PDB file of C-alpha atoms in Angstrom:
ATOM      1  CA  UNK K 209      93.193 -33.581 -51.966  1.00 40.00           C
ATOM      2  CA  UNK K 210      93.463 -29.553 -51.058  1.00 38.00           C
ATOM      3  CA  UNK K 211      92.507 -27.389 -48.460  1.00 35.00           C
ATOM      4  CA  UNK K 212      89.862 -26.355 -51.192  1.00 35.00           C
ATOM      5  CA  UNK K 213      88.271 -28.867 -52.673  1.00 36.00           C
ATOM      6  CA  UNK K 214      88.056 -30.109 -48.714  1.00 37.00           C
ATOM      7  CA  UNK K 215      86.369 -26.747 -47.406  1.00 36.00           C
ATOM      8  CA  UNK K 216      83.926 -27.285 -50.521  1.00 35.00           C
ATOM      9  CA  UNK K 217      83.253 -30.818 -49.385  1.00 39.00           C
ATOM     10  CA  UNK K 218      82.857 -30.147 -45.909  1.00 37.00           C
ATOM     11  CA  UNK K 219      80.464 -26.792 -46.955  1.00 35.00           C
ATOM     12  CA  UNK K 220      78.374 -29.637 -49.614  1.00 38.00           C
ATOM     13  CA  UNK K 221      77.856 -32.500 -46.688  1.00 41.00           C
ATOM     14  CA  UNK K 222      76.579 -29.583 -44.700  1.00 34.00           C
ATOM     15  CA  UNK K 223      74.212 -28.075 -46.297  1.00 35.00           C
ATOM     16  CA  UNK K 224      72.694 -31.445 -47.913  1.00 41.00           C
ATOM     17  CA  UNK K 225      71.993 -33.016 -44.066  1.00 41.00           C
ATOM     18  CA  UNK K 226      71.442 -29.681 -42.393  1.00 37.00           C
ATOM     19  CA  UNK K 227      69.098 -28.219 -45.104  1.00 41.00           C
ATOM     20  CA  UNK K 228      70.683 -24.613 -44.580  1.00 37.00           C
ATOM     21  CA  UNK K 229      71.794 -22.728 -47.214  1.00 40.00           C
ATOM     22  CA  UNK K 230      75.216 -21.456 -47.027  1.00 43.00           C
ATOM     23  CA  UNK K 231      76.098 -17.747 -48.804  1.00 56.00           C
ATOM     24  CA  UNK K 232      78.574 -18.226 -52.004  1.00 71.00           C
ATOM     25  CA  UNK K 233      81.982 -16.775 -51.579  1.00 78.00           C
ATOM     26  CA  UNK K 234      82.774 -13.829 -53.637  1.00 81.00           C
ATOM     27  CA  UNK K 235      86.653 -13.384 -54.101  1.00 70.00           C
ATOM     28  CA  UNK K 236      89.581 -13.965 -51.391  1.00 69.00           C
ATOM     29  CA  UNK K 237      88.411 -14.075 -47.933  1.00 65.00           C
ATOM     30  CA  UNK K 238      91.411 -12.547 -46.440  1.00 66.00           C
ATOM     31  CA  UNK K 239      90.551  -9.569 -49.680  1.00 66.00           C
ATOM     32  CA  UNK K 240      88.290  -7.328 -47.887  1.00 63.00           C
ATOM     33  CA  UNK K 241      87.306  -4.743 -50.624  1.00 71.00           C
ATOM     34  CA  UNK K 242      84.207  -7.344 -51.817  1.00 76.00           C
ATOM     35  CA  UNK K 243      84.875  -6.875 -56.121  1.00 73.00           C
ATOM     36  CA  UNK K 244      84.119 -10.356 -56.439  1.00 78.00           C
ATOM     37  CA  UNK K 245      81.819 -11.295 -59.445  1.00 79.00           C
ATOM     38  CA  UNK K 246      78.175 -12.668 -58.088  1.00 80.00           C
ATOM     39  CA  UNK K 247      75.203 -14.389 -60.146  1.00 78.00           C
ATOM     40  CA  UNK K 248      72.601 -11.421 -61.323  1.00 73.00           C
ATOM     41  CA  UNK K 249      70.697 -10.345 -59.002  1.00 75.00           C
ATOM     42  CA  UNK K 250      73.295 -10.414 -55.949  1.00 79.00           C
ATOM     43  CA  UNK K 251      76.186  -8.557 -55.229  1.00 79.00           C
ATOM     44  CA  UNK K 252      79.602  -9.697 -53.165  1.00 80.00           C
ATOM     45  CA  UNK K 253      79.407  -7.677 -49.855  1.00 79.00           C
ATOM     46  CA  UNK K 254      80.638  -7.641 -46.452  1.00 77.00           C
ATOM     47  CA  UNK K 255      80.089 -12.120 -45.196  1.00 76.00           C
ATOM     48  CA  UNK K 256      77.394 -11.586 -41.549  1.00 72.00           C
ATOM     49  CA  UNK K 257      80.234 -13.909 -40.258  1.00 71.00           C
ATOM     50  CA  UNK K 258      82.782 -11.414 -40.832  1.00 67.00           C
ATOM     51  CA  UNK K 259      84.823 -13.964 -42.895  1.00 72.00           C
ATOM     52  CA  UNK K 260      86.215 -12.268 -46.124  1.00 79.00           C
ATOM     53  CA  UNK K 261      82.930 -11.481 -48.378  1.00 84.00           C
ATOM     54  CA  UNK K 262      80.121 -13.694 -50.024  1.00 83.00           C
ATOM     55  CA  UNK K 263      76.855 -12.637 -52.442  1.00 85.00           C
ATOM     56  CA  UNK K 264      73.852 -11.537 -51.166  1.00 81.00           C
ATOM     57  CA  UNK K 265      70.680 -10.327 -52.568  1.00 82.00           C
ATOM     58  CA  UNK K 266      70.284  -7.571 -54.277  1.00 83.00           C
ATOM     59  CA  UNK K 267      67.519  -4.985 -51.728  1.00 89.00           C
ATOM     60  CA  UNK K 268      64.591  -3.202 -53.940  1.00 91.00           C
ATOM     61  CA  UNK K 269      65.040  -1.184 -55.953  1.00 94.00           C
ATOM     62  CA  UNK K 270      61.968   1.282 -55.816  1.00 95.00           C
ATOM     63  CA  UNK K 271      61.531   2.229 -60.069  1.00 97.00           C
ATOM     64  CA  UNK K 272      59.056   4.319 -60.911  1.00 97.00           C
ATOM     65  CA  UNK K 273      59.582   4.533 -64.256  1.00 97.00           C
ATOM     66  CA  UNK K 274      61.605   2.709 -67.084  1.00 98.00           C
ATOM     67  CA  UNK K 275      61.404   3.657 -70.826  1.00 98.00           C
ATOM     68  CA  UNK K 276      63.957   2.137 -73.184  1.00 98.00           C
ATOM     69  CA  UNK K 277      64.058   3.635 -77.424  1.00 98.00           C
ATOM     70  CA  UNK K 278      65.717   1.420 -79.753  1.00 98.00           C
ATOM     71  CA  UNK K 279      66.824   2.670 -83.442  1.00 98.00           C
ATOM     72  CA  UNK K 280      67.243  -0.008 -85.695  1.00 97.00           C
ATOM     73  CA  UNK K 281      67.499   2.283 -88.620  1.00 96.00           C
ATOM     74  CA  UNK K 282      70.102   4.710 -86.968  1.00 96.00           C
ATOM     75  CA  UNK K 283      73.676   3.264 -85.138  1.00 94.00           C
ATOM     76  CA  UNK K 284      73.997   5.836 -81.741  1.00 96.00           C
ATOM     77  CA  UNK K 285      70.461   6.526 -81.096  1.00 97.00           C
ATOM     78  CA  UNK K 286      69.605   4.789 -78.570  1.00 98.00           C
ATOM     79  CA  UNK K 287      68.860   5.535 -75.398  1.00 98.00           C
ATOM     80  CA  UNK K 288      67.104   5.188 -71.677  1.00 98.00           C
ATOM     81  CA  UNK K 289      65.353   7.003 -68.750  1.00 98.00           C
ATOM     82  CA  UNK K 290      65.428   5.152 -65.550  1.00 98.00           C
ATOM     83  CA  UNK K 291      64.009   7.305 -62.303  1.00 98.00           C
ATOM     84  CA  UNK K 292      62.775   5.536 -59.176  1.00 96.00           C
ATOM     85  CA  UNK K 293      64.075   5.620 -55.622  1.00 96.00           C
ATOM     86  CA  UNK K 294      67.109   4.066 -53.530  1.00 95.00           C
ATOM     87  CA  UNK K 295      66.966   3.798 -49.696  1.00 94.00           C
ATOM     88  CA  UNK K 296      69.747   5.882 -48.426  1.00 92.00           C
ATOM     89  CA  UNK K 297      71.028   5.857 -44.548  1.00 92.00           C
ATOM     90  CA  UNK K 298      70.997   8.870 -41.800  1.00 93.00           C
ATOM     91  CA  UNK K 299      73.831  11.121 -42.494  1.00 92.00           C
ATOM     92  CA  UNK K 300      74.537   9.868 -46.256  1.00 91.00           C
ATOM     93  CA  UNK K 301      77.097  11.424 -47.992  1.00 91.00           C
ATOM     94  CA  UNK K 302      76.953  11.370 -51.880  1.00 93.00           C
ATOM     95  CA  UNK K 303      80.222  12.688 -52.728  1.00 93.00           C
ATOM     96  CA  UNK K 304      82.998  10.511 -54.200  1.00 94.00           C
ATOM     97  CA  UNK K 305      80.423   7.771 -54.454  1.00 93.00           C
ATOM     98  CA  UNK K 306      79.988   5.506 -57.036  1.00 93.00           C
ATOM     99  CA  UNK K 307      77.056   4.516 -59.032  1.00 94.00           C
ATOM    100  CA  UNK K 308      76.807   1.369 -61.189  1.00 93.00           C
ATOM    101  CA  UNK K 309      74.001   1.452 -63.064  1.00 95.00           C
ATOM    102  CA  UNK K 310      73.001  -1.659 -65.577  1.00 94.00           C
ATOM    103  CA  UNK K 311      69.145  -1.783 -67.367  1.00 96.00           C
ATOM    104  CA  UNK K 312      69.277  -4.841 -69.596  1.00 94.00           C
ATOM    105  CA  UNK K 313      73.073  -5.233 -69.725  1.00 93.00           C
ATOM    106  CA  UNK K 314      73.318  -1.401 -70.399  1.00 96.00           C
ATOM    107  CA  UNK K 315      76.056  -0.639 -67.813  1.00 94.00           C
ATOM    108  CA  UNK K 316      77.340   2.368 -66.703  1.00 95.00           C
ATOM    109  CA  UNK K 317      79.473   4.075 -63.835  1.00 94.00           C
ATOM    110  CA  UNK K 318      79.119   6.724 -62.601  1.00 96.00           C
ATOM    111  CA  UNK K 319      80.827   9.046 -59.520  1.00 96.00           C
ATOM    112  CA  UNK K 320      78.836  11.173 -58.037  1.00 96.00           C
ATOM    113  CA  UNK K 321      79.513  15.089 -56.332  1.00 95.00           C
ATOM    114  CA  UNK K 322      78.234  16.517 -53.631  1.00 92.00           C
ATOM    115  CA  UNK K 323      75.176  17.581 -54.711  1.00 92.00           C
ATOM    116  CA  UNK K 324      74.732  13.921 -55.923  1.00 94.00           C
ATOM    117  CA  UNK K 325      74.917  14.258 -59.411  1.00 96.00           C
ATOM    118  CA  UNK K 326      77.320  12.974 -62.119  1.00 96.00           C
ATOM    119  CA  UNK K 327      77.830  14.011 -65.999  1.00 94.00           C
ATOM    120  CA  UNK K 328      79.900  12.204 -68.621  1.00 91.00           C
ATOM    121  CA  UNK K 329      80.074  13.668 -72.469  1.00 88.00           C
ATOM    122  CA  UNK K 330      76.397  11.390 -73.118  1.00 90.00           C
ATOM    123  CA  UNK K 331      75.000  10.098 -69.561  1.00 96.00           C
ATOM    124  CA  UNK K 332      74.088  11.498 -66.586  1.00 96.00           C
ATOM    125  CA  UNK K 333      72.377  10.475 -63.031  1.00 97.00           C
ATOM    126  CA  UNK K 334      71.521  12.161 -60.001  1.00 97.00           C
ATOM    127  CA  UNK K 335      70.936  10.524 -56.241  1.00 95.00           C
ATOM    128  CA  UNK K 336      68.899  13.496 -54.743  1.00 94.00           C
ATOM    129  CA  UNK K 337      68.653  13.931 -50.921  1.00 92.00           C
ATOM    130  CA  UNK K 338      66.170  15.999 -49.072  1.00 91.00           C
ATOM    131  CA  UNK K 339      68.001  17.162 -45.675  1.00 88.00           C
ATOM    132  CA  UNK K 340      65.657  18.918 -42.343  1.00 89.00           C
ATOM    133  CA  UNK K 341      67.095  21.551 -40.457  1.00 85.00           C
ATOM    134  CA  UNK K 342      70.449  21.031 -42.069  1.00 82.00           C
ATOM    135  CA  UNK K 343      70.703  16.856 -41.730  1.00 87.00           C
ATOM    136  CA  UNK K 344      70.518  14.351 -43.883  1.00 90.00           C
ATOM    137  CA  UNK K 345      67.211  11.779 -42.242  1.00 93.00           C
ATOM    138  CA  UNK K 346      67.364   7.961 -43.618  1.00 93.00           C
ATOM    139  CA  UNK K 347      65.081   8.273 -46.504  1.00 93.00           C
ATOM    140  CA  UNK K 348      64.135   6.949 -50.120  1.00 95.00           C
ATOM    141  CA  UNK K 349      66.366   8.836 -52.538  1.00 95.00           C
ATOM    142  CA  UNK K 350      64.831  10.260 -55.856  1.00 97.00           C
ATOM    143  CA  UNK K 351      67.478   8.395 -58.564  1.00 97.00           C
ATOM    144  CA  UNK K 352      67.232   9.908 -62.124  1.00 98.00           C
ATOM    145  CA  UNK K 353      69.174   8.126 -64.640  1.00 98.00           C
ATOM    146  CA  UNK K 354      69.772   9.059 -68.301  1.00 98.00           C
ATOM    147  CA  UNK K 355      71.782   7.142 -70.984  1.00 97.00           C
ATOM    148  CA  UNK K 356      71.760   8.474 -74.859  1.00 95.00           C
ATOM    149  CA  UNK K 357      73.790   8.078 -77.863  1.00 94.00           C
ATOM    150  CA  UNK K 358      74.211   4.311 -77.460  1.00 96.00           C
ATOM    151  CA  UNK K 359      73.680   1.328 -79.500  1.00 96.00           C
ATOM    152  CA  UNK K 360      71.813  -1.769 -77.519  1.00 97.00           C
ATOM    153  CA  UNK K 361      69.715  -3.433 -79.621  1.00 95.00           C
ATOM    154  CA  UNK K 362      71.988  -6.314 -78.625  1.00 95.00           C
ATOM    155  CA  UNK K 363      71.512  -6.341 -75.278  1.00 96.00           C
ATOM    156  CA  UNK K 364      68.004  -6.625 -75.126  1.00 97.00           C
ATOM    157  CA  UNK K 365      67.990  -9.377 -77.189  1.00 96.00           C
ATOM    158  CA  UNK K 366      67.700 -11.137 -74.451  1.00 94.00           C
ATOM    159  CA  UNK K 367      64.580  -8.905 -73.242  1.00 96.00           C
ATOM    160  CA  UNK K 368      63.018  -9.826 -76.767  1.00 96.00           C
ATOM    161  CA  UNK K 369      63.677  -6.228 -77.439  1.00 98.00           C
ATOM    162  CA  UNK K 370      63.953  -6.463 -81.335  1.00 97.00           C
ATOM    163  CA  UNK K 371      63.303  -6.099 -84.214  1.00 97.00           C
ATOM    164  CA  UNK K 372      59.664  -6.661 -85.400  1.00 97.00           C
ATOM    165  CA  UNK K 373      56.774  -5.315 -86.352  1.00 98.00           C
ATOM    166  CA  UNK K 374      54.472  -5.771 -82.781  1.00 97.00           C
ATOM    167  CA  UNK K 375      51.695  -3.393 -80.453  1.00 97.00           C
ATOM    168  CA  UNK K 376      51.963  -3.813 -76.515  1.00 97.00           C
ATOM    169  CA  UNK K 377      53.830  -6.776 -76.603  1.00 98.00           C
ATOM    170  CA  UNK K 378      54.153  -7.475 -72.547  1.00 98.00           C
ATOM    171  CA  UNK K 379      58.002  -7.283 -71.618  1.00 97.00           C
ATOM    172  CA  UNK K 380      60.479  -7.865 -68.468  1.00 97.00           C
ATOM    173  CA  UNK K 381      63.861  -5.399 -67.905  1.00 96.00           C
ATOM    174  CA  UNK K 382      65.980  -6.082 -64.336  1.00 94.00           C
ATOM    175  CA  UNK K 383      67.402  -3.176 -63.851  1.00 95.00           C
ATOM    176  CA  UNK K 384      70.070  -2.895 -60.925  1.00 93.00           C
ATOM    177  CA  UNK K 385      71.809  -0.203 -59.732  1.00 94.00           C
ATOM    178  CA  UNK K 386      74.635  -0.539 -57.097  1.00 91.00           C
ATOM    179  CA  UNK K 387      75.363   2.788 -54.648  1.00 91.00           C
ATOM    180  CA  UNK K 388      78.852   1.969 -52.746  1.00 82.00           C
ATOM    181  CA  UNK K 389      79.055  -1.932 -53.416  1.00 79.00           C
ATOM    182  CA  UNK K 390      75.596  -2.441 -51.857  1.00 86.00           C
ATOM    183  CA  UNK K 391      72.984  -4.065 -54.811  1.00 90.00           C
ATOM    184  CA  UNK K 392      69.694  -2.965 -55.578  1.00 94.00           C
ATOM    185  CA  UNK K 393      67.317  -5.008 -57.800  1.00 93.00           C
ATOM    186  CA  UNK K 394      64.355  -4.964 -59.844  1.00 94.00           C
ATOM    187  CA  UNK K 395      62.582  -6.596 -62.597  1.00 94.00           C
ATOM    188  CA  UNK K 396      60.540  -4.240 -64.309  1.00 96.00           C
ATOM    189  CA  UNK K 397      57.309  -4.768 -66.836  1.00 97.00           C
ATOM    190  CA  UNK K 398      57.225  -3.171 -69.599  1.00 98.00           C
ATOM    191  CA  UNK K 399      54.647  -3.004 -73.234  1.00 98.00           C
ATOM    192  CA  UNK K 400      56.973  -3.044 -76.024  1.00 98.00           C
ATOM    193  CA  UNK K 401      55.776  -1.838 -79.691  1.00 98.00           C
ATOM    194  CA  UNK K 402      58.352  -2.003 -82.015  1.00 98.00           C
ATOM    195  CA  UNK K 403      58.044  -1.728 -86.304  1.00 98.00           C
ATOM    196  CA  UNK K 404      61.155  -4.285 -87.872  1.00 98.00           C
ATOM    197  CA  UNK K 405      64.055  -2.183 -88.963  1.00 97.00           C
ATOM    198  CA  UNK K 406      62.767   1.226 -87.681  1.00 98.00           C
ATOM    199  CA  UNK K 407      62.136   1.915 -84.030  1.00 98.00           C
ATOM    200  CA  UNK K 408      61.241  -0.263 -80.929  1.00 98.00           C
ATOM    201  CA  UNK K 409      60.018   1.589 -77.880  1.00 98.00           C
ATOM    202  CA  UNK K 410      59.621  -0.291 -74.129  1.00 98.00           C
ATOM    203  CA  UNK K 411      57.518   1.803 -71.384  1.00 97.00           C
TER     204      UNK K 411
END
């Protein structure tokens, strides 16, 4: 029996006998970059025990506004507008940090500049922090993300944002924002209105 199987068996016995859930490892324990994959709602981060990386639950994301516009008649005319807050520590510096945004399976990656901005050909993001006496205190930084001119309808089938005639249908969309490897997540309740073969909007 291989060492990997022995470890899995030991983990299962420990969990069953103690009732204590053990965090799932992600990636090679010797690889400290923590780029392994995890289930939705969790992210690969440094283990609290100091042994490699593990999947940890996402932290709360403060979504203030989420708007999704779909155009079923014209490809490349969909858009997403996300506004909210992300907690940042004292001394936070955005320059060069990677921000990954996942709204219902529509994923975009941004690299921030010194002002917390990132602009691509079609999309833009900003993580705005406030200064006090020249320093950045711990705070909830304002996040703004605009994703335009895409075709997103296939990504939102699971959320029931489909081509149908409906008025004010309650739906839920998961918004994930990863900043420097830390995941912030929120399931957002929206109202969906659409016309078959034409347009749909969730807000």
